[in-house]
Short mmCIF file of C-alpha atoms and ligand atoms in Angstrom, two decimals:
data_model
loop_
_atom_site.label_atom_id
_atom_site.label_comp_id
_atom_site.label_asym_id
_atom_site.label_seq_id
_atom_site.Cartn_x
_atom_site.Cartn_y
_atom_site.Cartn_z
CA MET N 24 -20.91 -3.56 -13.95
CA LYS N 25 -19.09 -0.38 -13.04
CA TYR N 26 -16.02 0.00 -10.85
CA ALA N 27 -13.76 2.97 -10.09
CA VAL N 28 -10.79 4.33 -8.20
CA ILE N 29 -11.08 7.66 -6.41
CA GLY N 30 -8.36 10.03 -5.21
CA ASP N 31 -7.03 13.58 -5.39
CA PRO N 32 -4.96 13.61 -7.60
CA ILE N 33 -5.94 10.53 -9.61
CA SER N 34 -4.90 10.98 -13.26
CA HIS N 35 -1.60 9.11 -12.63
CA SER N 36 -3.38 5.94 -11.43
CA LEU N 37 -2.57 2.70 -13.26
CA SER N 38 -5.50 0.87 -11.62
CA PRO N 39 -7.95 1.36 -14.54
CA ILE N 40 -5.46 -0.18 -16.99
CA MET N 41 -4.87 -3.17 -14.71
CA HIS N 42 -8.54 -3.86 -13.89
CA ASN N 43 -9.89 -3.28 -17.39
CA ALA N 44 -7.31 -5.75 -18.73
CA ALA N 45 -8.58 -8.28 -16.16
CA PHE N 46 -12.25 -7.76 -17.08
CA GLN N 47 -11.45 -8.10 -20.74
CA ALA N 48 -9.39 -11.27 -20.25
CA LEU N 49 -12.27 -12.92 -18.37
CA GLY N 50 -14.89 -11.67 -20.87
CA MET N 51 -16.73 -9.75 -18.15
CA ASN N 52 -19.11 -6.95 -19.04
CA ALA N 53 -17.46 -4.53 -16.64
CA VAL N 54 -15.60 -1.25 -16.77
CA TYR N 55 -13.28 0.50 -14.30
CA SER N 56 -12.64 4.24 -14.38
CA ALA N 57 -10.66 6.85 -12.44
CA GLU N 58 -12.68 9.57 -10.70
CA HIS N 59 -11.17 12.74 -9.35
CA VAL N 60 -12.85 13.27 -5.96
CA LEU N 61 -11.57 16.44 -4.33
CA LYS N 62 -10.21 16.40 -0.80
CA ASP N 63 -12.26 19.36 0.42
CA GLY N 64 -15.97 20.18 0.54
CA ASP N 65 -18.74 17.63 -0.04
CA ALA N 66 -17.09 15.84 -2.92
CA LEU N 67 -16.55 12.57 -1.01
CA PRO N 68 -20.11 12.15 0.44
CA GLN N 69 -21.57 13.17 -2.92
CA PHE N 70 -19.50 10.54 -4.71
CA LEU N 71 -20.52 7.91 -2.13
CA ASP N 72 -24.24 8.66 -2.61
CA ARG N 73 -23.81 8.12 -6.31
CA ALA N 74 -21.66 5.02 -5.80
CA ARG N 75 -24.39 3.32 -3.73
CA LYS N 76 -26.70 3.51 -6.75
CA THR N 77 -24.38 3.02 -9.69
CA LEU N 78 -21.20 1.11 -8.79
CA CYS N 79 -20.40 -2.49 -7.84
CA GLY N 80 -17.17 -1.52 -6.11
CA PHE N 81 -14.36 0.99 -5.96
CA ASN N 82 -10.80 1.53 -4.79
CA ILE N 83 -9.70 4.46 -2.68
CA THR N 84 -6.37 6.18 -2.69
CA VAL N 85 -4.80 9.26 -1.08
CA PRO N 86 -6.33 11.32 0.62
CA HIS N 87 -9.58 9.43 1.26
CA LYS N 88 -8.49 6.11 2.80
CA THR N 89 -9.33 7.18 6.37
CA ALA N 90 -11.81 9.96 5.64
CA VAL N 91 -14.21 7.50 3.97
CA ILE N 92 -14.65 5.31 7.08
CA PRO N 93 -17.49 7.25 8.85
CA PHE N 94 -19.59 7.04 5.66
CA LEU N 95 -19.38 3.24 5.28
CA ASP N 96 -22.00 0.74 6.51
CA GLU N 97 -19.47 -1.93 7.47
CA ILE N 98 -15.69 -2.34 7.62
CA SER N 99 -13.43 -5.36 8.06
CA GLU N 100 -11.52 -5.93 11.28
CA ARG N 101 -8.22 -5.26 9.50
CA SER N 102 -9.52 -1.92 8.17
CA ARG N 103 -10.76 -0.97 11.63
CA LEU N 104 -7.33 -1.62 13.13
CA ALA N 105 -5.47 0.20 10.37
CA MET N 106 -8.11 2.97 10.10
CA SER N 107 -7.62 2.59 6.37
CA VAL N 108 -9.89 1.42 3.53
CA ASN N 109 -8.72 0.94 -0.06
CA THR N 110 -11.48 -1.38 -1.31
CA VAL N 111 -15.24 -0.81 -1.07
CA THR N 112 -17.83 -3.34 -2.22
CA VAL N 113 -21.35 -2.09 -2.95
CA LYS N 114 -23.96 -4.70 -1.97
CA GLU N 115 -27.66 -3.79 -2.24
CA GLY N 116 -26.79 -0.13 -1.71
CA ARG N 117 -24.60 -0.84 1.32
CA LEU N 118 -20.92 0.17 1.35
CA ILE N 119 -18.54 -2.45 2.78
CA GLY N 120 -14.90 -1.42 3.33
CA ASP N 121 -11.71 -3.47 3.46
CA THR N 122 -7.97 -2.96 2.98
CA THR N 123 -5.79 -5.02 0.65
CA ASP N 124 -2.55 -2.99 0.97
CA GLY N 125 -1.08 -5.45 3.50
CA THR N 126 -1.94 -8.48 1.36
CA GLY N 127 -0.46 -6.71 -1.66
CA LEU N 128 2.80 -6.03 0.17
CA GLU N 129 3.04 -9.56 1.56
CA LEU N 130 2.53 -11.24 -1.82
CA ALA N 131 4.91 -8.82 -3.54
CA VAL N 132 7.64 -9.54 -0.95
CA GLN N 133 7.12 -13.29 -1.33
CA GLU N 134 7.33 -13.00 -5.09
CA ALA N 135 10.38 -10.70 -5.14
CA PHE N 136 12.47 -12.36 -2.43
CA GLY N 137 10.82 -15.70 -1.58
CA LEU N 138 10.50 -14.26 1.93
CA GLU N 139 7.71 -15.06 4.42
CA LEU N 140 6.91 -12.40 7.02
CA THR N 141 6.67 -14.81 9.96
CA LYS N 142 9.46 -14.32 12.53
CA ARG N 143 11.13 -11.65 10.41
CA HIS N 144 12.84 -8.51 11.68
CA ILE N 145 11.34 -5.72 9.61
CA CYS N 146 12.32 -2.07 9.44
CA ILE N 147 9.99 0.48 7.87
CA ILE N 148 11.19 3.90 6.70
CA GLY N 149 8.26 6.35 6.81
CA CYS N 150 5.05 6.40 8.83
CA GLY N 151 2.24 7.79 6.67
CA GLY N 152 -1.16 6.34 5.81
CA VAL N 153 0.08 3.20 4.08
CA VAL N 154 2.28 2.22 7.03
CA ARG N 155 -0.77 2.00 9.31
CA ALA N 156 -2.17 -0.77 7.13
CA LEU N 157 1.22 -2.45 6.70
CA ALA N 158 2.23 -2.40 10.39
CA PHE N 159 -0.92 -4.25 11.52
CA HIS N 160 -0.62 -6.69 8.63
CA LEU N 161 3.02 -7.48 9.46
CA ALA N 162 2.19 -7.95 13.15
CA ASN N 163 -0.77 -10.20 12.30
CA ALA N 164 1.43 -12.22 9.96
CA GLY N 165 3.78 -13.00 12.87
CA ALA N 166 6.70 -10.60 12.33
CA ALA N 167 9.25 -10.91 15.17
CA SER N 168 9.97 -7.18 15.28
CA ILE N 169 8.82 -3.98 13.63
CA ALA N 170 11.01 -0.88 13.73
CA ILE N 171 9.79 2.39 12.24
CA ILE N 172 12.13 5.23 11.27
CA ASN N 173 10.26 8.43 10.46
CA ARG N 174 10.98 12.13 10.03
CA THR N 175 8.35 12.73 12.74
CA ARG N 176 9.19 10.14 15.39
CA ASP N 177 6.01 10.82 17.43
CA LYS N 178 3.89 9.39 14.64
CA ALA N 179 5.89 6.16 14.70
CA ASP N 180 5.58 5.92 18.49
CA ALA N 181 1.81 6.48 18.42
CA LEU N 182 1.31 3.77 15.81
CA LEU N 183 3.61 1.28 17.54
CA GLU N 184 1.77 1.82 20.85
CA LEU N 185 -1.41 0.68 19.13
CA VAL N 186 0.31 -2.26 17.46
CA LYS N 187 1.62 -3.40 20.84
CA VAL N 188 -1.89 -3.27 22.37
CA HIS N 189 -3.16 -5.74 19.77
CA PHE N 190 0.03 -7.76 19.20
CA PRO N 191 2.05 -7.71 22.46
CA MET N 192 4.44 -10.42 21.20
CA VAL N 193 5.85 -8.16 18.48
CA GLU N 194 9.01 -6.27 19.46
CA CYS N 195 8.63 -2.61 18.48
CA ALA N 196 11.14 0.25 18.18
CA SER N 197 11.31 3.67 16.57
CA ALA N 198 13.81 6.33 15.56
CA ALA N 199 13.76 9.77 14.01
CA LEU N 200 15.24 9.89 10.50
CA ALA N 201 17.60 12.60 11.71
CA ASP N 202 19.00 10.31 14.43
CA THR N 203 21.52 8.51 12.28
CA ALA N 204 23.02 6.44 15.09
CA LEU N 205 19.70 4.97 16.26
CA SER N 206 18.40 4.59 12.70
CA GLY N 207 21.57 2.71 11.77
CA GLU N 208 21.17 0.42 14.77
CA LEU N 209 17.56 -0.43 13.90
CA LEU N 210 18.43 -0.98 10.24
CA SER N 211 21.39 -3.21 11.06
CA ARG N 212 19.03 -5.84 12.56
CA ALA N 213 16.57 -5.81 9.67
CA GLU N 214 16.06 -8.72 7.30
CA LEU N 215 13.46 -6.76 5.33
CA ILE N 216 13.45 -2.99 4.81
CA LEU N 217 10.29 -1.29 3.53
CA GLN N 218 10.74 2.19 2.06
CA CYS N 219 7.37 3.90 2.63
CA THR N 220 8.12 7.63 2.51
CA SER N 221 6.99 9.69 -0.46
CA VAL N 222 10.60 10.76 -1.08
CA GLY N 223 11.53 9.40 -4.50
CA LEU N 224 8.13 9.87 -6.13
CA HIS N 225 9.61 12.65 -8.26
CA GLU N 226 12.64 12.70 -10.53
CA GLY N 227 15.52 14.41 -8.71
CA ASP N 228 14.31 13.56 -5.20
CA PRO N 229 17.16 12.76 -2.80
CA THR N 230 17.35 9.58 -0.68
CA PRO N 231 15.34 9.82 2.57
CA ILE N 232 18.22 8.20 4.50
CA ASP N 233 21.96 7.65 4.03
CA SER N 234 22.26 4.49 1.93
CA GLN N 235 25.41 3.49 3.85
CA LEU N 236 23.11 2.62 6.77
CA LEU N 237 21.43 -0.18 4.78
CA PRO N 238 22.77 -3.61 5.83
CA VAL N 239 23.92 -5.58 2.79
CA GLN N 240 22.27 -8.85 3.89
CA ALA N 241 18.76 -7.32 3.94
CA CYS N 242 16.06 -7.32 1.27
CA TYR N 243 14.99 -3.80 0.28
CA PHE N 244 11.39 -3.19 -0.88
CA ASP N 245 10.43 0.28 -2.10
CA THR N 246 6.69 1.00 -2.20
CA ILE N 247 7.27 3.56 -4.96
CA TYR N 248 6.88 2.12 -8.50
CA ARG N 249 9.67 4.08 -10.17
CA GLU N 250 13.32 3.38 -9.34
CA THR N 251 14.14 5.71 -6.46
CA GLU N 252 17.66 6.89 -5.67
CA LEU N 253 17.60 4.79 -2.49
CA LEU N 254 16.62 1.65 -4.42
CA LYS N 255 19.48 2.24 -6.87
CA ALA N 256 21.93 2.81 -4.00
CA ALA N 257 20.68 -0.30 -2.17
CA ARG N 258 21.20 -2.39 -5.31
CA ALA N 259 24.70 -0.95 -5.76
CA ARG N 260 25.51 -1.95 -2.15
CA GLY N 261 24.50 -5.53 -2.93
CA LEU N 262 21.08 -5.73 -1.29
CA ARG N 263 18.32 -7.64 -3.05
CA VAL N 264 15.83 -4.97 -4.14
CA SER N 265 12.29 -4.56 -5.48
CA GLY N 266 10.16 -1.59 -6.51
CA GLY N 267 6.47 -1.17 -5.59
CA MET N 268 4.79 -2.44 -8.77
CA GLY N 269 4.22 -5.90 -7.29
CA MET N 270 2.37 -4.36 -4.34
CA LEU N 271 0.10 -2.36 -6.66
CA LEU N 272 -0.57 -5.52 -8.67
CA HIS N 273 -1.38 -7.77 -5.72
CA GLN N 274 -3.50 -5.25 -3.81
CA GLY N 275 -5.50 -4.79 -7.02
CA ALA N 276 -5.82 -8.55 -7.54
CA ALA N 277 -7.06 -8.90 -3.95
CA SER N 278 -9.68 -6.16 -4.54
CA PHE N 279 -10.75 -7.97 -7.72
CA ARG N 280 -11.30 -11.21 -5.77
CA ILE N 281 -13.33 -9.41 -3.09
CA TRP N 282 -15.63 -7.81 -5.68
CA THR N 283 -16.10 -10.67 -8.11
CA ASP N 284 -15.50 -13.84 -6.04
CA ARG N 285 -13.23 -14.95 -8.90
CA GLN N 286 -9.48 -15.48 -9.10
CA ALA N 287 -7.87 -12.42 -10.66
CA PRO N 288 -5.89 -13.00 -13.88
CA VAL N 289 -2.71 -11.81 -12.20
CA GLU N 290 -0.38 -12.31 -15.19
CA VAL N 291 -2.68 -10.34 -17.50
CA MET N 292 -2.82 -7.54 -14.93
CA ARG N 293 0.97 -7.61 -14.50
CA GLN N 294 1.57 -7.35 -18.25
CA ALA N 295 -0.88 -4.43 -18.51
CA LEU N 296 0.98 -2.60 -15.73
CA LEU N 297 4.40 -3.29 -17.21
CA LYS N 298 3.28 -2.06 -20.63
CA ALA N 299 1.71 1.10 -19.20
CA SER N 300 4.70 1.95 -17.04
CA SER N 301 7.40 1.27 -19.61
CA PRO N 302 9.21 4.43 -20.72
CA HIS N 303 7.97 3.81 -24.28
CA ALA N 304 4.27 3.68 -23.30
CA ASN N 305 2.13 6.45 -24.67
N1 NAP B 614 2.93 0.21 -4.24
C1 NAP B 614 1.73 0.45 -3.79
O1 NAP B 614 0.77 -0.23 -4.09
C2 NAP B 614 1.54 1.60 -2.83
C3 NAP B 614 0.35 1.70 -2.10
C4 NAP B 614 0.22 2.79 -1.23
C5 NAP B 614 1.25 3.71 -1.08
N2 NAP B 614 2.40 3.56 -1.80
C6 NAP B 614 3.52 4.51 -1.64
O2 NAP B 614 3.80 4.67 -0.26
C7 NAP B 614 4.33 5.98 -0.02
C8 NAP B 614 3.67 6.58 1.21
O3 NAP B 614 2.27 6.70 1.00
P1 NAP B 614 1.35 7.25 2.18
O4 NAP B 614 -0.04 7.13 1.72
O5 NAP B 614 1.74 6.62 3.46
O6 NAP B 614 1.79 8.80 2.19
P2 NAP B 614 1.67 9.87 3.36
O7 NAP B 614 0.59 9.51 4.31
O8 NAP B 614 1.64 11.19 2.69
O9 NAP B 614 3.06 9.73 4.17
C9 NAP B 614 4.27 10.22 3.64
C10 NAP B 614 5.46 9.73 4.44
O10 NAP B 614 6.66 10.24 3.84
C11 NAP B 614 7.39 11.02 4.81
N3 NAP B 614 8.01 12.16 4.15
C12 NAP B 614 7.43 13.03 3.30
N4 NAP B 614 8.34 13.95 2.88
C13 NAP B 614 9.51 13.63 3.49
C14 NAP B 614 10.82 14.20 3.47
N5 NAP B 614 11.10 15.26 2.73
N6 NAP B 614 11.79 13.61 4.21
C15 NAP B 614 11.51 12.52 4.95
N7 NAP B 614 10.30 11.93 5.03
C16 NAP B 614 9.30 12.49 4.30
C17 NAP B 614 6.36 11.47 5.83
O11 NAP B 614 7.01 11.77 7.05
P3 NAP B 614 6.25 12.60 8.22
O12 NAP B 614 5.38 11.61 8.91
O13 NAP B 614 7.32 13.12 9.06
O14 NAP B 614 5.46 13.69 7.54
C18 NAP B 614 5.48 10.19 5.90
O15 NAP B 614 6.12 9.23 6.69
C19 NAP B 614 4.08 6.80 -1.28
O16 NAP B 614 5.31 6.98 -1.91
C20 NAP B 614 3.19 5.90 -2.13
O17 NAP B 614 3.53 6.03 -3.50
C21 NAP B 614 2.56 2.53 -2.67
#
């Protein structure tokens, strides 16, 4: 049984290590590889033609999560809302899409902070592809309010308009990152802050927002795996903090369950990720 993750770039992905450890632990005759599928040209449809014939399932990462949708035979309701697919199951040559990013975030937040999403006031920093999936998941899970602070405020407004159509009970608000006063006001009400910009992915990146605006009573979850400057500053201010490894783990475990109909060996997968991401890994 063959599985894969596709993206551009893809060499940094820890998904093969996590899934191959799971297959091995359960004695399954399966292998998971990373495939570099270029953003431009026919690379994506060509890969999908091949996948129909040779794979049992695959994960999708940047930049194909939305672009893949027109090529699929079926997608879940949650993927349709989020316009995002990160998990495809191949069944008798048919491609069936789903998204597990929201589940991954929810389980990671529960694990890190013991926090349920229901009735929570949640503030998201950033409004890229992953936030589409997260915003609908948070609304569906019963969040009381969702505020989005983004460099480009229009993107946050457009997404929140859609969220309100499907979940009118959820209170929604937005601010531009540059509007410190409004951003500070939205952050001050938050019980959970989700850092979802790409700022912090690289050593030396600044913080996307002034850390003094983070309320000390909130929990701070950074979707980036490495310790960002904002995570460090949040911790120093006394917030409870978590990096994004738990989200990677739980979205992967959810994909594993969808493909195999078996419980994923989460602890085995976690240990494989920790080992691979430790500074001493080679
Ligand atoms: N832990 C996990 O399992 C997991 C899963 C998925 C994604 N992620 C992480 O989530 C993050 C976002 O992913 P994505 O797919 O949503 O990326 P994306 O679509 O490229 O969106 C990037 C976001 O970052 C903002 N941004 C970029 N440069 C900025 C800057 N210099 N100053 C302020 N804001 C800036 C963008 O703002 P504009 O809208 O204004 O351009 C946008 O909101 C990434 O760091 C990724 O590693 C983690």
